[in-house]
XYZ file of C-alpha atoms in Angstrom:
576
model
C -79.155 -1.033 89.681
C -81.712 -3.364 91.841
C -84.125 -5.429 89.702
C -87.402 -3.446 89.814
C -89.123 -5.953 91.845
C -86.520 -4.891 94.531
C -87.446 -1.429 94.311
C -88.405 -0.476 97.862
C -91.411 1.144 96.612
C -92.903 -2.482 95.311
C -92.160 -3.610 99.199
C -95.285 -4.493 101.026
C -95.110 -5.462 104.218
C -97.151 -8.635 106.274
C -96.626 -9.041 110.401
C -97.979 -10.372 113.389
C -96.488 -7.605 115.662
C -93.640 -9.943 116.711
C -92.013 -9.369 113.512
C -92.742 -8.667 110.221
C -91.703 -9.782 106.582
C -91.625 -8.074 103.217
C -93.234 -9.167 100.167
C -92.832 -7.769 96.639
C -95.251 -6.740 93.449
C -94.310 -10.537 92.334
C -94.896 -12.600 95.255
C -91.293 -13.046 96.589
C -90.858 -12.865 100.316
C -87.391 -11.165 100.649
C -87.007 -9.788 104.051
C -87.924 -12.175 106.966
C -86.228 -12.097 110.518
C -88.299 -14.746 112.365
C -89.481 -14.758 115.862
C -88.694 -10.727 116.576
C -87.903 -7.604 114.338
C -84.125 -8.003 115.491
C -83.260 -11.537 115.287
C -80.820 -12.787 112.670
C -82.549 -13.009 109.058
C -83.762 -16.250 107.371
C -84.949 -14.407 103.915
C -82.528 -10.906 102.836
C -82.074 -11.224 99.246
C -83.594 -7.644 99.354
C -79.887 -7.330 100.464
C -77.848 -9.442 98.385
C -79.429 -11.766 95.920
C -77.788 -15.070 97.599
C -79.552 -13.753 101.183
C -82.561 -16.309 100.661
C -86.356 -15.265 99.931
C -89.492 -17.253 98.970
C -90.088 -16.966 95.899
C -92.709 -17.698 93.009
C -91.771 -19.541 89.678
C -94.202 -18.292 86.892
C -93.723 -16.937 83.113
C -94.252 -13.226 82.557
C -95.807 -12.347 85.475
C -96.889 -8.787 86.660
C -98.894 -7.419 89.712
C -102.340 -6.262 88.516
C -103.965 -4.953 92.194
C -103.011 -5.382 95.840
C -104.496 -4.754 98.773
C -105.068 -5.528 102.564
C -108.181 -7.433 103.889
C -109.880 -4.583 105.785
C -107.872 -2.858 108.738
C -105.773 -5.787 108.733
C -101.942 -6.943 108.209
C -103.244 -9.661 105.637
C -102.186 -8.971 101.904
C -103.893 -10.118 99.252
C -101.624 -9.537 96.013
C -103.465 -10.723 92.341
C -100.817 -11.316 89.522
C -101.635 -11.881 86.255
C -99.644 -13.987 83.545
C -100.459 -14.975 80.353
C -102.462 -17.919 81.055
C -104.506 -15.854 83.186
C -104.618 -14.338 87.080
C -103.482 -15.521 90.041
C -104.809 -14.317 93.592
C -102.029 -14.644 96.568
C -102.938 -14.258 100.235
C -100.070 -13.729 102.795
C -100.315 -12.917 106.334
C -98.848 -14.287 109.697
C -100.948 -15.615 112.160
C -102.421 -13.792 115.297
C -104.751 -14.470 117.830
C -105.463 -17.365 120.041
C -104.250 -20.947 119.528
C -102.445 -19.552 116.143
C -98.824 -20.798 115.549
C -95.744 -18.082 114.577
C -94.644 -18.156 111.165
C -95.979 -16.853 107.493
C -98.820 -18.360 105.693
C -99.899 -18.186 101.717
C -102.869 -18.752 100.078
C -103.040 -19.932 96.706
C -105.644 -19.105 94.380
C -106.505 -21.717 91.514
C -103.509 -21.391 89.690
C -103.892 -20.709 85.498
C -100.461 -22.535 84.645
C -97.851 -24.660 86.775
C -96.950 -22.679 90.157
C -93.514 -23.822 91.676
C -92.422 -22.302 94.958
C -89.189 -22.471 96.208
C -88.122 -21.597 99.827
C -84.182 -20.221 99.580
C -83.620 -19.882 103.030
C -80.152 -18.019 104.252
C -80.164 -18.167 107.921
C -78.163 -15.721 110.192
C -78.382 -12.956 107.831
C -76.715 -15.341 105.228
C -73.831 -16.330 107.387
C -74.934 -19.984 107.411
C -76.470 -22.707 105.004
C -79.875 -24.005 105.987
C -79.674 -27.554 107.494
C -82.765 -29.022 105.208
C -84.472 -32.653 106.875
C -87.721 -33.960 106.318
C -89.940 -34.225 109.312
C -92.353 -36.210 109.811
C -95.518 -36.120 111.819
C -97.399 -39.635 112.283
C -100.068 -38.523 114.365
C -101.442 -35.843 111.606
C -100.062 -37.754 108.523
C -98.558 -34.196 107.722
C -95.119 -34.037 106.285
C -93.183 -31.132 106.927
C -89.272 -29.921 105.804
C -87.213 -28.417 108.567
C -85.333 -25.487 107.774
C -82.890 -25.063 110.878
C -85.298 -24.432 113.297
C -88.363 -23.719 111.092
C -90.959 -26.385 109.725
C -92.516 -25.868 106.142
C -95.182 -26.989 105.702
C -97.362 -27.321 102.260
C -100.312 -28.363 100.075
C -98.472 -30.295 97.840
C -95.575 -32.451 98.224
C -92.214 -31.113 99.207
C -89.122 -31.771 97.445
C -85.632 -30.299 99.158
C -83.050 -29.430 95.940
C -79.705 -28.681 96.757
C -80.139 -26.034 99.571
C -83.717 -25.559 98.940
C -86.939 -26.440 99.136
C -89.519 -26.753 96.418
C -93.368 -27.568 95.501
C -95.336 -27.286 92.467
C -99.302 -26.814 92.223
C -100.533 -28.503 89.143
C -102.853 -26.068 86.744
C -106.279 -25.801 87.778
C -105.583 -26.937 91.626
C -105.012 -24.136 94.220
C -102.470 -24.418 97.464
C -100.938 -23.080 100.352
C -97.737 -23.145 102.205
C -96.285 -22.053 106.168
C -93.557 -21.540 107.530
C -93.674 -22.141 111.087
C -91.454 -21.632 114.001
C -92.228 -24.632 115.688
C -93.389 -28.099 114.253
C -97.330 -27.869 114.933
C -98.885 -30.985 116.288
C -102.493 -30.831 114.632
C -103.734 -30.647 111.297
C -102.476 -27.195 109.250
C -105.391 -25.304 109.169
C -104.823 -21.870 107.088
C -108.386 -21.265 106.581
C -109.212 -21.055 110.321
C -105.717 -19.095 111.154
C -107.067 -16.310 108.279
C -110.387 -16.010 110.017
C -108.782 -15.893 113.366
C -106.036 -13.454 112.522
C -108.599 -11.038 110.522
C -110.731 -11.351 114.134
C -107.107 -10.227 116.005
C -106.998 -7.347 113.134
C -110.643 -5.879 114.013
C -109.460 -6.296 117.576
C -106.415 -4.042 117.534
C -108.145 -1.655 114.978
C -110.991 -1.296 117.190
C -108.429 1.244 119.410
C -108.344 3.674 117.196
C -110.638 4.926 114.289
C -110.047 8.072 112.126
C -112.336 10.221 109.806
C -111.678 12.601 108.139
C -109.670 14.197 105.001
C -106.715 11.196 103.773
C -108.610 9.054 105.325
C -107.345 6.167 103.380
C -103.847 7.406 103.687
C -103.895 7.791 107.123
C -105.592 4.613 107.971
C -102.525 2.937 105.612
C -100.336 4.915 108.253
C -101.781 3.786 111.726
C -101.707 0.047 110.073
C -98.067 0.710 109.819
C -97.397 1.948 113.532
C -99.237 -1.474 114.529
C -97.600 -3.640 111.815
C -94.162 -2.305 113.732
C -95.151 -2.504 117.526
C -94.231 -4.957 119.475
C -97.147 -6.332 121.225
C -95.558 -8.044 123.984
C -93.649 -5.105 125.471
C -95.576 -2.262 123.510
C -92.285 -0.689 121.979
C -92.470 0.619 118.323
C -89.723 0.455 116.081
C -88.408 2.785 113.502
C -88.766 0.793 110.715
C -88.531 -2.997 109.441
C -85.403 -3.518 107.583
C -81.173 -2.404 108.154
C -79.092 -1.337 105.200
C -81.595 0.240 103.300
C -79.589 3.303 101.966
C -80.086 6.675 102.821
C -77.065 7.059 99.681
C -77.296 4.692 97.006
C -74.201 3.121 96.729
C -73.016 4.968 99.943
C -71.901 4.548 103.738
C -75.149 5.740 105.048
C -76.821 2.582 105.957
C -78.351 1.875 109.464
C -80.114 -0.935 111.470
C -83.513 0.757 112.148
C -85.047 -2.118 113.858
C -84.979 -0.611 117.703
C -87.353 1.434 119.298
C -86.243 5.557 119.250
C -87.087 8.058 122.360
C -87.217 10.785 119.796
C -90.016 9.242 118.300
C -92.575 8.857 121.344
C -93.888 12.005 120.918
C -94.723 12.094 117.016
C -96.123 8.698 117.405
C -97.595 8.949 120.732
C -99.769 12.400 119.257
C -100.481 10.689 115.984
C -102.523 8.046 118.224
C -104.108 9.709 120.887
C -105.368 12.400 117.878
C -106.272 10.093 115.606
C -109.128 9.138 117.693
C -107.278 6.551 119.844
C -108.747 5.282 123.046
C -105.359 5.608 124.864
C -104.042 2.136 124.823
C -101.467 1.304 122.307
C -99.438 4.662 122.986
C -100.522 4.272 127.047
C -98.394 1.266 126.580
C -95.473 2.037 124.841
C -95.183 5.401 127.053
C -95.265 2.119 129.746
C -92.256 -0.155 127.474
C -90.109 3.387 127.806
C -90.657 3.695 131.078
C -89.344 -0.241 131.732
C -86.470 0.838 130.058
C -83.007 -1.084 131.114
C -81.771 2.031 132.797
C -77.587 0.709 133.321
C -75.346 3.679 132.355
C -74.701 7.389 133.151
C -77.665 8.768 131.499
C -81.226 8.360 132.408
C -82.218 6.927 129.296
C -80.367 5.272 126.312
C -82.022 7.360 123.289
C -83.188 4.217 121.651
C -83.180 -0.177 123.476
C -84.094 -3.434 121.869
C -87.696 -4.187 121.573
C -86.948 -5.451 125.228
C -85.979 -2.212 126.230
C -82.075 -3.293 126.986
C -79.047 -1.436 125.400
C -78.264 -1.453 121.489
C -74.535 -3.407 120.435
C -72.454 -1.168 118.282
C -72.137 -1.955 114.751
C -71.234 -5.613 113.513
C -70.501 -5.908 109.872
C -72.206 -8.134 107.707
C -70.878 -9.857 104.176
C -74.205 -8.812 102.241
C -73.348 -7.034 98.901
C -76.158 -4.285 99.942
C -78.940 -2.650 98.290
C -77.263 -1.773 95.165
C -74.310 -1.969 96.371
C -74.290 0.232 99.216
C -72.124 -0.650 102.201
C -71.287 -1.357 105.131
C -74.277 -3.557 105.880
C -74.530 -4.045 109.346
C -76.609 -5.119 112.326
C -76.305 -3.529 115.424
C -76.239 0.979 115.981
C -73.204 2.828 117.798
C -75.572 5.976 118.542
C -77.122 3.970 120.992
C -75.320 5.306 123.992
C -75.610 9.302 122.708
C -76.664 11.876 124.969
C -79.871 13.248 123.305
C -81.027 15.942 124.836
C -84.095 15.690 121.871
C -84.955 12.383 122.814
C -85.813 13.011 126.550
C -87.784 16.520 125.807
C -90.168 14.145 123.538
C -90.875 11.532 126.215
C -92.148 14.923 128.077
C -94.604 16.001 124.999
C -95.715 12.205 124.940
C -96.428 11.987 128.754
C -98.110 15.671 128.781
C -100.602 14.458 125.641
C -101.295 11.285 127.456
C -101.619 12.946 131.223
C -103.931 15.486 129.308
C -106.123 13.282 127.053
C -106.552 10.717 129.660
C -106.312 12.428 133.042
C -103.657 10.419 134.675
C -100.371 10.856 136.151
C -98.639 7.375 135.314
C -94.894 6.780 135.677
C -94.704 9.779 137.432
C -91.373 8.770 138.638
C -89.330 8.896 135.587
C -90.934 11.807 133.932
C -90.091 13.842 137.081
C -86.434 12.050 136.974
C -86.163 13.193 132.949
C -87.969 16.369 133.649
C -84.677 16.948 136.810
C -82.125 15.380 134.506
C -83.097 18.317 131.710
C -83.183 21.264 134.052
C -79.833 20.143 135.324
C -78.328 19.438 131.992
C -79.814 21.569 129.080
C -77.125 23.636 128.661
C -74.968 20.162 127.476
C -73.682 19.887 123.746
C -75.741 16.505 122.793
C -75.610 14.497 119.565
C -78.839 15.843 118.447
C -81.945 14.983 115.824
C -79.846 13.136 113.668
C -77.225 11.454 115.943
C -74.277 13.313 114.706
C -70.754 11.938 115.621
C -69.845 15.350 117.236
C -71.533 17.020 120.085
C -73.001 20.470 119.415
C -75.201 22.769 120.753
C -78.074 21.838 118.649
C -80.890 24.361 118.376
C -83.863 21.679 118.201
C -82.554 20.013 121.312
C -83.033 22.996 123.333
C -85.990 23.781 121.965
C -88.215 20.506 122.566
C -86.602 20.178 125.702
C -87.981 24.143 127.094
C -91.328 23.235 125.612
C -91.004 19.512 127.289
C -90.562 21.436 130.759
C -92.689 24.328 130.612
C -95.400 21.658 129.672
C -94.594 18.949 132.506
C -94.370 21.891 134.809
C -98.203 21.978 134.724
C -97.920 18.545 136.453
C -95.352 19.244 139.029
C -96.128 18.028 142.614
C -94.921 21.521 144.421
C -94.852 24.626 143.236
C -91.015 24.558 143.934
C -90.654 22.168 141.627
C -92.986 23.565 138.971
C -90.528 26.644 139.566
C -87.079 24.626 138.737
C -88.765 23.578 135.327
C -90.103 26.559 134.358
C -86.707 28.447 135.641
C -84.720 26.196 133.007
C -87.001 26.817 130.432
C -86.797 29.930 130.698
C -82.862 29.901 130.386
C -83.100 27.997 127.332
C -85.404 30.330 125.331
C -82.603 33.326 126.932
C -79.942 31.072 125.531
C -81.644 30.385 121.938
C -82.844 34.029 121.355
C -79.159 35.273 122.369
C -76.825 32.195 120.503
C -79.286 30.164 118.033
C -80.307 33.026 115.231
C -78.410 33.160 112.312
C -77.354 36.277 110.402
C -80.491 36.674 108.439
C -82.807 36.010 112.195
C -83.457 32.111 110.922
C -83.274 29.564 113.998
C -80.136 27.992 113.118
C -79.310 24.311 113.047
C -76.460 24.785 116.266
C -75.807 27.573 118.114
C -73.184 30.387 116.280
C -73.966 28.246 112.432
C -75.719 30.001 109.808
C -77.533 26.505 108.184
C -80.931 25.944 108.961
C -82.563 22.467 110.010
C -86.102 21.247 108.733
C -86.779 20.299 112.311
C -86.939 24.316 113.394
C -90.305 24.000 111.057
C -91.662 21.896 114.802
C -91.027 24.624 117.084
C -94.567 26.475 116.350
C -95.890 22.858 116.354
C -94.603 22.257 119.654
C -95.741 25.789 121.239
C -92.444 27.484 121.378
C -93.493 30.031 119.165
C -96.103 31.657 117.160
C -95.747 30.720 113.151
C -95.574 33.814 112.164
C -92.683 35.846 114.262
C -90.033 37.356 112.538
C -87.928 34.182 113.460
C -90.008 31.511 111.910
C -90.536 33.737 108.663
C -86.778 34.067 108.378
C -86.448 29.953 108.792
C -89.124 28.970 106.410
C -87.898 31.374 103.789
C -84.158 30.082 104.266
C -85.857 26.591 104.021
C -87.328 27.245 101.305
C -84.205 28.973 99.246
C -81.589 26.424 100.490
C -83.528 22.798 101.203
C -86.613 22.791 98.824
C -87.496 20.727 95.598
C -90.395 20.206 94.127
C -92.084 20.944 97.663
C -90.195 18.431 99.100
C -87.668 19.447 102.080
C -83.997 18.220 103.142
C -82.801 18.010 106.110
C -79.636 19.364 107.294
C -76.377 17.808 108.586
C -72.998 19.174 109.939
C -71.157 16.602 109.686
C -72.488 15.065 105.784
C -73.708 17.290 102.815
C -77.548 16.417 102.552
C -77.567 17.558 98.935
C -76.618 14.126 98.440
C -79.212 12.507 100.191
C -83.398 12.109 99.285
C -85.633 14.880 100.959
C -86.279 14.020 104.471
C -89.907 12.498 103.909
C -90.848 13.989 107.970
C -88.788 16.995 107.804
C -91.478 17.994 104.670
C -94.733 16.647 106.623
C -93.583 19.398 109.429
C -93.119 21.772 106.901
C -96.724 21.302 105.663
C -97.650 21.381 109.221
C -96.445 24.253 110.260
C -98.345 25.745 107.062
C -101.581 24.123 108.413
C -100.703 26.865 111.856
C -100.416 29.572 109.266
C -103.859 28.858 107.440
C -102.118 28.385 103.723
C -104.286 25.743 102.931
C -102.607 25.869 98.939
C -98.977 25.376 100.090
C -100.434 22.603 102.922
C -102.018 20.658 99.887
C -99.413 21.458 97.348
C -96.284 19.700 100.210
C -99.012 17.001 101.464
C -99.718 15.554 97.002
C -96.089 16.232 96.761
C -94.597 13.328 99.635
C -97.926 11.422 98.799
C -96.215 10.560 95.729
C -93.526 8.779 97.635
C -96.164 6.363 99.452
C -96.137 3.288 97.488
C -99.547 1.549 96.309
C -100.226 0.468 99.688
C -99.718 3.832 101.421
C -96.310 2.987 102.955
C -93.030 5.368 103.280
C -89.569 4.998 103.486
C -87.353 7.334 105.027
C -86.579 9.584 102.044
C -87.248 10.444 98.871
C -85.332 11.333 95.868
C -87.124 14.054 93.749
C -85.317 13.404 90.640
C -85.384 9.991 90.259
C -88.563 9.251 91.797
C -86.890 6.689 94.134
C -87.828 6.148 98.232
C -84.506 5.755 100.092
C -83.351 4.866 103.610
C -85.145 2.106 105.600
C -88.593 0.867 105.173
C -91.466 1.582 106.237
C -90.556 4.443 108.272
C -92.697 4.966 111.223
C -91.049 8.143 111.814
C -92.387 9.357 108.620
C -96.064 7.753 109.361
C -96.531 9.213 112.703
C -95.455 12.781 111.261
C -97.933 12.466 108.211
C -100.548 11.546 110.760
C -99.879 14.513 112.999
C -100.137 17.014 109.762
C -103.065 15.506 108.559
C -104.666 15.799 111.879
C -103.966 19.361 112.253
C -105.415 19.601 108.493
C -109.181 18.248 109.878
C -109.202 20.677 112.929
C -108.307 23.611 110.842
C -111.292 22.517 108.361
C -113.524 22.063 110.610
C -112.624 25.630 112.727
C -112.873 26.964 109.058
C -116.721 26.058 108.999
């Protein structure tokens, strides 16, 4: 088994919306790709205990309290030992005239603190080239690790293939880790106040009231935490390997940005109280998209919006063992059908919120390419190896026309969309009920899919039709525990994976359309027990043994929470 202080759950995570880095309950930094969220690691023992972290050397410590300063990506973590506490601050800088890199605050420490930076560059592939560097004009001396400079408080020391400092009882300290060598005096007081300043900045954009407040505020941190500023994409989650099986094959690179997730995330913004411009943007990054092959769209790009390598195996032992650990994703070049119907739901919420038409262009090209092409076998929800007729897919992508339609230039047009629709909903009544009337997973199948929970969501039906009663009661017999929901799979038995943390969040929202506020609260407390301390989720859960699974945080997951929560408040408030 992991050591506990690997548990995903104790994962918190720090980021400057380049990239990001993942602390645990006990100070260790052990997930670090510097410079973007897909560049080669420099910390991954979270992934094999020789992958390097940054760790802290203290007797019988434990984390007493952690927390973020205000709306912020700065983590303050207080561990206590016996000689007393210790406070640790760790954030990366952002704002102007900041440097890239990780910075940590030490409190006045109650007994000896050594530090030791066990850097593993190129996810572990290569030893770190350790030289002192020296700076005459700021009497500052630094260590360079490859291509990154560590700085310190106290004096460094490079051991073996790593670097060390201690801070002396009584004294406090700091330490960065910068990308570049910095030419003036290290100044991690000012960089706090100035990144905290960036922090009120970007939370300014959107502010939400109402009930979870604290959760859901914990949630929209997350979708910031994992945007990339620069281009405005948002990726699935931090991390790659992160097992969806302990022990097993399931193990993905999550660090791209996902088509099928623009709508969920684009909605949880804009009704969270957003003023339009972090989702305005990243409908903007898809619409840059590197557009090179047959389809219209590759279902998910590089935080640069170009084309995703297949799979590249990596030595790391994995998270308890769980392999293949690898970099890279061969779904990228999938046909899904799913992924193009949500980029219509995102553009509709935007065109409607904020009374535009932008990047009309491609919507009307994805709006032509779905007409012409619905009636494809695609890869579906869960990028299955096979192509099916996936129920879902047809689904989001009638709803995705019939609601673009509204925005059509002609009426011929508006016609075509509405005309495909329309053959889709024909198709699904006639091929996509199973034997008991439940929307099945694919066409002709008798399993049921937690993502059929979405179609009232998404205005393809009403919640309470003889179809969606048949669904949620085959859901409920066949993929529940403990109110939490699986998802389902042709081509893998999902008994064996966690619940499907966003899969249950849809079933609690489509309870929220039915007015069962009980069974709403009763799903919503049961995933809320699989968000960690700090409010964050991984992809699944694992009723019995209380562990998250799959890759972390999830923003998948977040965005869906989000949604629920703001369909909660409006029902509250119509109720009074």
């Amino acid at each position: 088994m992991v050591d506990d202080s690997l548990e995903i759950r104790a994962l918190a995570i720090i980021g400057d919306r380049r990239t990001a880095a993942l602390v645990t309950k006990t100070g260790s930094i052990v997930w670090y790709c510097p410079g973007q969220f897909d560049a080669p690691s420099l910390f991954a023992a979270l992934l094999d205990p020789q992958g390097g972290e940054w760790a802290l050397q203290l007797s019988q410590v434990e984390c007493v309290a952690r927390h973020y300063l205000e709306d912020s990506g700065v983590l303050e973590t207080t561990l206590r030992t016996p000689a007393g506490d210790l406070q640790v601050t760790d954030w990366m800088p952002i704002g102007e005239n900041v440097p890239h890199g990780i910075c940590r605050q030490f409190s006045i420490v109650p007994e000896p603190l050594t530090v030791t930076v066990k850097a593993a560059p190129n996810y572990a592939r290569c030893l770190p080239q350790l030289t002192v560097h020296k700076q005459a004009s700021v009497q500052q001396q630094a260590v360079q690790i490859d291509q990154h400079y560590l700085y310190a408080s106290h004096p460094l020391t490079i051991v073996g293939h790593h670097v060390e400092f201690t801070i002396p009882t009584g004294e406090s300290g700091w330490a960065v880790l910068l990308d570049e060598p910095f030419a003036a005096a290290i100044a991690p007081d000012v960089w706090l106040k100035t990144t905290l300043e960036r922090w009120r900045q970007i939370a300014s954009h959107a502010i939400y009231h109402g009930p979870y407040e604290r959760q859901v505020a914990a949630s929209i941190r997350v979708l910031r935490l994992l945007t990339f500023e620069e281009t405005g994409g948002v990726i699935a989650a931090l991390t790659i390997g992160l097992p969806e099986v302990i022990g097993g094959q399931r193990n993905y690179d999550y660090r791209y940005v996902w088509l099928r997730d623009a709508g969920m995330i684009v909605s949880a913004l804009t009704r969270a109280g957003s003023d339009g411009q972090e989702e305005r943007r990243f409908l903007e990054f898809i619409c840059k998209y590197d557009r090179d092959g047959a389809l219209p769209l590759y279902p998910f790009s590089s935080i640069y919006g170009q084309p995703i390598n297949a799979e590249e195996p990596l030595a790391l032992t994995g998270y308890c063992g769980s392999q293949p650990v690898a970099i890279g994703n061969s779904a990228g070049k999938q046909l899904q059908l799913d992924a193009y119907g949500n980029v219509l739901l995102a553009a509709k919420l935007i065109y409607t919120y904020f009374d535009t038409r932008e990047h009309w262009g491609l919507i009307e090209s994805l709006a032509d390419f779905l007409a012409d092409h619905w009636h494809q076998p695609d890869h579906g929800l869960w990028e299955e190896q096979e192509e099916r007729q996936y129920t879902s897919s047809k689904v989001v992508v009638a709803c995705g026309l019939e609601y673009i339609a509204e925005y059509a230039q002609t009426a011929a047009q508006a016609q075509r969309w509405k005309s495909a629709a329309h053959s889709i909903r024909e198709f699904v009544a006639q091929k996509c009920l199973n034997s008991q009337g439940a929307y099945a997973a694919v066409a002709g199948g008798e399993a049921v899919d937690v993502s059929a929970a979405l179609f009232p969501v998404w205005g393809y039906t009403a919640p309470d039709t003889p179809e969606m009663l048949a669904t949620i009661a085959h859901l409920d017999c066949n993929y529940a525990e403990k109110n939490l929901y699986r998802r389902h799979l042709e081509e893998f038995d999902s008994r064996q994976e966690g619940a499907f943390l966003a899969g249950t969040f849809w079933v609690a929202q489509y309870w929220v359309m039915r007015g069962d506020l009980q069974r709403v609260y009763a799903i919503l407390d049961a995933a809320l027990e699989f968000a960690n301390d700090l409010g964050l989720f991984a992809e699944e859960a694992d009723p019995q043994t209380g562990q998250m699974l799959g890759n972390f945080p999830q923003t998948f997951v977040h965005a869906a929470f989000i949604g629920t929560v703001i369909d909660l408040k409006a029902l509250l408030e119509q109720d009074n």
